[in-house]
């Protein structure tokens, strides 16, 4: 096996910089903090949209529909955006996506402040925000290895994943508090401002080398599909992240029903979602060490097992305290699994197809979310929130089976 195709191991990680050094890097630092701001703002909007649609309709299905619309465009646009990201400046592509998402959030804020926001308008502009996310996602995933040196890629990917989970720890409860104290308009306005922060941060980033894909490679997703099909380990990664997306969705869609069942309100919804992020943030600093001890693949399998345990605890919880413990455990398992599988994939990718392959990642991980949200919303309305949590346990077990054993995920580049 060529050394370039090996997944990160202890020797590779030792020659790279540590997390603090990367955060001080003039290219990666702005990217990290800008991404953290944008992701945190997105949670302000997510929570405000969930609470607003639930207040308007009292329907878990409609809550699931709001979540679904945020990610549905991943299925439609991600393949094309991934191909574009292999041919153009990925940094500028992210700025375009952030600008579109920020505009949609600003319109939502104005409508809310004017008390003109209803369910159809909310769904429409949430969908437009989802278009911005679809543009940003594959380019952001593919940009990380272009910002840092090869030896720093595993640590940079872990930090990039951490932005999503720190935002989970910060955004939901802050968004719920903002909603309760100042209304939905203020939460949407925070999100609009956060998009601007990330766009400005990226505007000052200068890449150390030219963007990949400047040759005559065909503009399309099919090259990425062929690349993945020739590498069974990459297929395993994509199947696993789809199952992980299904397993973690109850935290978003069913939190209002769980909170209502426990006698809580908007703040409890934010606390539940925040605890998932806190669990993720607490495990983030141990991901590299755990991968060195257990190896890639087994680390991801342990992560999805923990996610399943957390969802099982949530399903049987008699009250909010036990539920938050289960949610935190699930969050830790989620971060461990996603970071391990993402690092394995990224390390083995040829850069000229990186955007297309990470578009497939977005389709599997984020594109599954619309169906998962609608499924869990229907389960919550037709049966109970606990039923949705049980289905999440089944999905986590299936992901653990896919990721079983170290050899299943080694040599992701083939």
PDB file of N, CA and C in Angstrom, residues 8 12-13 15-25 27-29 31-33 35 39 140-165 284 287-288 291 335 338-340 342-344 346-347 354:
ATOM      1  N   UNK A   8      -4.507   8.064   8.668  1.00  0.00           N
ATOM      2  CA  UNK A   8      -3.598   8.645   9.634  1.00  0.00           C
ATOM      3  C   UNK A   8      -3.288   7.678  10.754  1.00  0.00           C
ATOM      4  N   UNK A  12       2.030   9.652  11.682  1.00  0.00           N
ATOM      5  CA  UNK A  12       1.589  10.788  10.875  1.00  0.00           C
ATOM      6  C   UNK A  12       1.152  11.943  11.763  1.00  0.00           C
ATOM      7  N   UNK A  13       0.400  11.641  12.812  1.00  0.00           N
ATOM      8  CA  UNK A  13      -0.125  12.697  13.652  1.00  0.00           C
ATOM      9  C   UNK A  13       0.980  13.367  14.469  1.00  0.00           C
ATOM     10  N   UNK A  15       3.976  14.232  13.572  1.00  0.00           N
ATOM     11  CA  UNK A  15       4.733  15.238  12.845  1.00  0.00           C
ATOM     12  C   UNK A  15       3.887  16.467  12.543  1.00  0.00           C
ATOM     13  N   UNK A  16       2.598  16.376  12.712  1.00  0.00           N
ATOM     14  CA  UNK A  16       1.732  17.521  12.482  1.00  0.00           C
ATOM     15  C   UNK A  16       1.672  18.420  13.700  1.00  0.00           C
ATOM     16  N   UNK A  17       1.141  19.603  13.494  1.00  0.00           N
ATOM     17  CA  UNK A  17       0.988  20.543  14.602  1.00  0.00           C
ATOM     18  C   UNK A  17      -0.193  20.160  15.487  1.00  0.00           C
ATOM     19  N   UNK A  18      -0.133  20.617  16.720  1.00  0.00           N
ATOM     20  CA  UNK A  18      -1.228  20.410  17.641  1.00  0.00           C
ATOM     21  C   UNK A  18      -2.374  21.370  17.366  1.00  0.00           C
ATOM     22  N   UNK A  19      -3.476  21.158  18.095  1.00  0.00           N
ATOM     23  CA  UNK A  19      -4.664  21.958  17.872  1.00  0.00           C
ATOM     24  C   UNK A  19      -4.453  23.440  18.113  1.00  0.00           C
ATOM     25  N   UNK A  20      -3.744  23.799  19.209  1.00  0.00           N
ATOM     26  CA  UNK A  20      -3.537  25.210  19.512  1.00  0.00           C
ATOM     27  C   UNK A  20      -2.683  25.890  18.454  1.00  0.00           C
ATOM     28  N   UNK A  21      -1.680  25.168  17.964  1.00  0.00           N
ATOM     29  CA  UNK A  21      -0.832  25.739  16.912  1.00  0.00           C
ATOM     30  C   UNK A  21      -1.636  25.984  15.641  1.00  0.00           C
ATOM     31  N   UNK A  22      -2.527  25.061  15.301  1.00  0.00           N
ATOM     32  CA  UNK A  22      -3.354  25.253  14.117  1.00  0.00           C
ATOM     33  C   UNK A  22      -4.308  26.429  14.285  1.00  0.00           C
ATOM     34  N   UNK A  23      -4.838  26.603  15.483  1.00  0.00           N
ATOM     35  CA  UNK A  23      -5.750  27.722  15.717  1.00  0.00           C
ATOM     36  C   UNK A  23      -5.031  29.067  15.598  1.00  0.00           C
ATOM     37  N   UNK A  24      -3.715  29.074  15.801  1.00  0.00           N
ATOM     38  CA  UNK A  24      -2.942  30.307  15.632  1.00  0.00           C
ATOM     39  C   UNK A  24      -2.497  30.519  14.195  1.00  0.00           C
ATOM     40  N   UNK A  25      -2.703  29.524  13.356  1.00  0.00           N
ATOM     41  CA  UNK A  25      -2.310  29.636  11.951  1.00  0.00           C
ATOM     42  C   UNK A  25      -3.139  30.729  11.266  1.00  0.00           C
ATOM     43  N   UNK A  27      -4.103  31.061   8.293  1.00  0.00           N
ATOM     44  CA  UNK A  27      -5.109  30.582   7.355  1.00  0.00           C
ATOM     45  C   UNK A  27      -6.182  29.772   8.063  1.00  0.00           C
ATOM     46  N   UNK A  28      -5.747  28.790   8.878  1.00  0.00           N
ATOM     47  CA  UNK A  28      -6.731  27.912   9.489  1.00  0.00           C
ATOM     48  C   UNK A  28      -7.480  28.595  10.634  1.00  0.00           C
ATOM     49  N   UNK A  29      -6.815  29.474  11.385  1.00  0.00           N
ATOM     50  CA  UNK A  29      -7.474  30.143  12.505  1.00  0.00           C
ATOM     51  C   UNK A  29      -8.725  30.901  12.091  1.00  0.00           C
ATOM     52  N   UNK A  31     -10.482  30.513   9.437  1.00  0.00           N
ATOM     53  CA  UNK A  31     -11.448  29.535   8.934  1.00  0.00           C
ATOM     54  C   UNK A  31     -12.187  28.866  10.094  1.00  0.00           C
ATOM     55  N   UNK A  32     -11.440  28.428  11.112  1.00  0.00           N
ATOM     56  CA  UNK A  32     -12.052  27.742  12.251  1.00  0.00           C
ATOM     57  C   UNK A  32     -13.051  28.641  12.962  1.00  0.00           C
ATOM     58  N   UNK A  33     -12.628  29.841  13.331  1.00  0.00           N
ATOM     59  CA  UNK A  33     -13.504  30.709  14.121  1.00  0.00           C
ATOM     60  C   UNK A  33     -14.667  31.250  13.292  1.00  0.00           C
ATOM     61  N   UNK A  35     -16.081  29.550  10.811  1.00  0.00           N
ATOM     62  CA  UNK A  35     -16.984  28.407  10.719  1.00  0.00           C
ATOM     63  C   UNK A  35     -17.743  28.204  12.025  1.00  0.00           C
ATOM     64  N   UNK A  39     -21.761  28.248  12.205  1.00  0.00           N
ATOM     65  CA  UNK A  39     -22.489  27.080  12.699  1.00  0.00           C
ATOM     66  C   UNK A  39     -23.294  27.390  13.955  1.00  0.00           C
ATOM     67  N   UNK A 140     -16.635  23.342   1.839  1.00  0.00           N
ATOM     68  CA  UNK A 140     -16.003  23.491   3.148  1.00  0.00           C
ATOM     69  C   UNK A 140     -15.274  22.220   3.558  1.00  0.00           C
ATOM     70  N   UNK A 141     -15.884  21.054   3.304  1.00  0.00           N
ATOM     71  CA  UNK A 141     -15.227  19.787   3.620  1.00  0.00           C
ATOM     72  C   UNK A 141     -13.947  19.626   2.812  1.00  0.00           C
ATOM     73  N   UNK A 142     -14.014  19.991   1.526  1.00  0.00           N
ATOM     74  CA  UNK A 142     -12.861  19.793   0.646  1.00  0.00           C
ATOM     75  C   UNK A 142     -11.780  20.834   0.853  1.00  0.00           C
ATOM     76  N   UNK A 143     -12.119  21.983   1.441  1.00  0.00           N
ATOM     77  CA  UNK A 143     -11.150  23.068   1.579  1.00  0.00           C
ATOM     78  C   UNK A 143     -10.112  22.804   2.663  1.00  0.00           C
ATOM     79  N   UNK A 144     -10.490  22.053   3.694  1.00  0.00           N
ATOM     80  CA  UNK A 144      -9.607  21.885   4.848  1.00  0.00           C
ATOM     81  C   UNK A 144      -8.207  21.405   4.455  1.00  0.00           C
ATOM     82  N   UNK A 145      -8.068  20.355   3.622  1.00  0.00           N
ATOM     83  CA  UNK A 145      -6.706  19.926   3.264  1.00  0.00           C
ATOM     84  C   UNK A 145      -5.951  20.936   2.410  1.00  0.00           C
ATOM     85  N   UNK A 146      -6.645  21.891   1.788  1.00  0.00           N
ATOM     86  CA  UNK A 146      -5.976  22.929   1.011  1.00  0.00           C
ATOM     87  C   UNK A 146      -5.440  24.050   1.891  1.00  0.00           C
ATOM     88  N   UNK A 147      -5.963  24.179   3.104  1.00  0.00           N
ATOM     89  CA  UNK A 147      -5.547  25.253   4.004  1.00  0.00           C
ATOM     90  C   UNK A 147      -4.294  24.869   4.768  1.00  0.00           C
ATOM     91  N   UNK A 148      -4.193  23.604   5.165  1.00  0.00           N
ATOM     92  CA  UNK A 148      -3.081  23.155   6.008  1.00  0.00           C
ATOM     93  C   UNK A 148      -2.193  22.192   5.239  1.00  0.00           C
ATOM     94  N   UNK A 149      -1.012  21.918   5.786  1.00  0.00           N
ATOM     95  CA  UNK A 149      -0.123  20.925   5.208  1.00  0.00           C
ATOM     96  C   UNK A 149      -0.658  19.530   5.426  1.00  0.00           C
ATOM     97  N   UNK A 150      -0.116  18.589   4.644  1.00  0.00           N
ATOM     98  CA  UNK A 150      -0.607  17.212   4.681  1.00  0.00           C
ATOM     99  C   UNK A 150      -0.536  16.605   6.076  1.00  0.00           C
ATOM    100  N   UNK A 151       0.544  16.861   6.802  1.00  0.00           N
ATOM    101  CA  UNK A 151       0.694  16.273   8.135  1.00  0.00           C
ATOM    102  C   UNK A 151      -0.337  16.811   9.117  1.00  0.00           C
ATOM    103  N   UNK A 152      -0.886  17.996   8.834  1.00  0.00           N
ATOM    104  CA  UNK A 152      -1.855  18.617   9.739  1.00  0.00           C
ATOM    105  C   UNK A 152      -3.292  18.246   9.425  1.00  0.00           C
ATOM    106  N   UNK A 153      -3.520  17.501   8.326  1.00  0.00           N
ATOM    107  CA  UNK A 153      -4.887  17.259   7.883  1.00  0.00           C
ATOM    108  C   UNK A 153      -5.739  16.535   8.932  1.00  0.00           C
ATOM    109  N   UNK A 154      -5.283  15.427   9.564  1.00  0.00           N
ATOM    110  CA  UNK A 154      -6.157  14.765  10.544  1.00  0.00           C
ATOM    111  C   UNK A 154      -6.577  15.682  11.695  1.00  0.00           C
ATOM    112  N   UNK A 155      -5.622  16.451  12.240  1.00  0.00           N
ATOM    113  CA  UNK A 155      -5.968  17.350  13.338  1.00  0.00           C
ATOM    114  C   UNK A 155      -6.899  18.463  12.863  1.00  0.00           C
ATOM    115  N   UNK A 156      -6.664  18.967  11.650  1.00  0.00           N
ATOM    116  CA  UNK A 156      -7.527  20.023  11.118  1.00  0.00           C
ATOM    117  C   UNK A 156      -8.942  19.518  10.896  1.00  0.00           C
ATOM    118  N   UNK A 157      -9.082  18.275  10.432  1.00  0.00           N
ATOM    119  CA  UNK A 157     -10.419  17.707  10.242  1.00  0.00           C
ATOM    120  C   UNK A 157     -11.131  17.561  11.586  1.00  0.00           C
ATOM    121  N   UNK A 158     -10.387  17.121  12.595  1.00  0.00           N
ATOM    122  CA  UNK A 158     -10.996  17.004  13.926  1.00  0.00           C
ATOM    123  C   UNK A 158     -11.468  18.355  14.432  1.00  0.00           C
ATOM    124  N   UNK A 159     -10.656  19.396  14.216  1.00  0.00           N
ATOM    125  CA  UNK A 159     -11.059  20.740  14.638  1.00  0.00           C
ATOM    126  C   UNK A 159     -12.239  21.242  13.824  1.00  0.00           C
ATOM    127  N   UNK A 160     -12.236  20.928  12.521  1.00  0.00           N
ATOM    128  CA  UNK A 160     -13.372  21.327  11.692  1.00  0.00           C
ATOM    129  C   UNK A 160     -14.651  20.663  12.190  1.00  0.00           C
ATOM    130  N   UNK A 161     -14.582  19.367  12.524  1.00  0.00           N
ATOM    131  CA  UNK A 161     -15.746  18.684  13.093  1.00  0.00           C
ATOM    132  C   UNK A 161     -16.149  19.306  14.422  1.00  0.00           C
ATOM    133  N   UNK A 162     -15.146  19.757  15.176  1.00  0.00           N
ATOM    134  CA  UNK A 162     -15.423  20.353  16.479  1.00  0.00           C
ATOM    135  C   UNK A 162     -16.249  21.627  16.349  1.00  0.00           C
ATOM    136  N   UNK A 163     -16.089  22.379  15.244  1.00  0.00           N
ATOM    137  CA  UNK A 163     -16.882  23.602  15.093  1.00  0.00           C
ATOM    138  C   UNK A 163     -18.372  23.282  15.108  1.00  0.00           C
ATOM    139  N   UNK A 164     -18.748  22.164  14.486  1.00  0.00           N
ATOM    140  CA  UNK A 164     -20.154  21.790  14.474  1.00  0.00           C
ATOM    141  C   UNK A 164     -20.638  21.443  15.880  1.00  0.00           C
ATOM    142  N   UNK A 165     -19.773  20.833  16.653  1.00  0.00           N
ATOM    143  CA  UNK A 165     -20.209  20.347  17.955  1.00  0.00           C
ATOM    144  C   UNK A 165     -20.063  21.386  19.057  1.00  0.00           C
ATOM    145  N   UNK A 284     -13.942  15.574  22.009  1.00  0.00           N
ATOM    146  CA  UNK A 284     -13.184  16.012  20.830  1.00  0.00           C
ATOM    147  C   UNK A 284     -11.675  15.969  21.057  1.00  0.00           C
ATOM    148  N   UNK A 287     -10.086  12.395  20.492  1.00  0.00           N
ATOM    149  CA  UNK A 287     -10.276  11.635  19.258  1.00  0.00           C
ATOM    150  C   UNK A 287      -8.956  11.108  18.713  1.00  0.00           C
ATOM    151  N   UNK A 288      -7.940  11.974  18.621  1.00  0.00           N
ATOM    152  CA  UNK A 288      -6.652  11.549  18.086  1.00  0.00           C
ATOM    153  C   UNK A 288      -6.036  10.428  18.899  1.00  0.00           C
ATOM    154  N   UNK A 291      -7.907   7.155  18.378  1.00  0.00           N
ATOM    155  CA  UNK A 291      -7.613   6.548  17.083  1.00  0.00           C
ATOM    156  C   UNK A 291      -6.257   5.843  17.101  1.00  0.00           C
ATOM    157  N   UNK A 335     -19.649  12.394  17.776  1.00  0.00           N
ATOM    158  CA  UNK A 335     -18.435  13.105  17.365  1.00  0.00           C
ATOM    159  C   UNK A 335     -17.293  12.125  17.111  1.00  0.00           C
ATOM    160  N   UNK A 338     -18.064  10.274  13.685  1.00  0.00           N
ATOM    161  CA  UNK A 338     -17.983  11.122  12.491  1.00  0.00           C
ATOM    162  C   UNK A 338     -16.551  11.581  12.234  1.00  0.00           C
ATOM    163  N   UNK A 339     -15.825  11.966  13.281  1.00  0.00           N
ATOM    164  CA  UNK A 339     -14.440  12.410  13.102  1.00  0.00           C
ATOM    165  C   UNK A 339     -13.568  11.285  12.568  1.00  0.00           C
ATOM    166  N   UNK A 340     -13.747  10.078  13.106  1.00  0.00           N
ATOM    167  CA  UNK A 340     -12.932   8.948  12.669  1.00  0.00           C
ATOM    168  C   UNK A 340     -13.180   8.621  11.204  1.00  0.00           C
ATOM    169  N   UNK A 342     -14.588  10.518   8.841  1.00  0.00           N
ATOM    170  CA  UNK A 342     -14.217  11.635   7.975  1.00  0.00           C
ATOM    171  C   UNK A 342     -12.710  11.680   7.762  1.00  0.00           C
ATOM    172  N   UNK A 343     -11.933  11.536   8.830  1.00  0.00           N
ATOM    173  CA  UNK A 343     -10.480  11.572   8.705  1.00  0.00           C
ATOM    174  C   UNK A 343      -9.971  10.430   7.836  1.00  0.00           C
ATOM    175  N   UNK A 344     -10.559   9.262   7.972  1.00  0.00           N
ATOM    176  CA  UNK A 344     -10.162   8.120   7.162  1.00  0.00           C
ATOM    177  C   UNK A 344     -10.416   8.403   5.683  1.00  0.00           C
ATOM    178  N   UNK A 346     -10.840  11.422   4.135  1.00  0.00           N
ATOM    179  CA  UNK A 346     -10.092  12.561   3.608  1.00  0.00           C
ATOM    180  C   UNK A 346      -8.627  12.221   3.378  1.00  0.00           C
ATOM    181  N   UNK A 347      -8.048  11.425   4.258  1.00  0.00           N
ATOM    182  CA  UNK A 347      -6.627  11.125   4.138  1.00  0.00           C
ATOM    183  C   UNK A 347      -6.323  10.318   2.874  1.00  0.00           C
ATOM    184  N   UNK A 354     -11.707  15.384  -4.634  1.00  0.00           N
ATOM    185  CA  UNK A 354     -12.096  15.557  -3.235  1.00  0.00           C
ATOM    186  C   UNK A 354     -13.461  16.224  -3.105  1.00  0.00           C
TER     187      UNK A 354
END
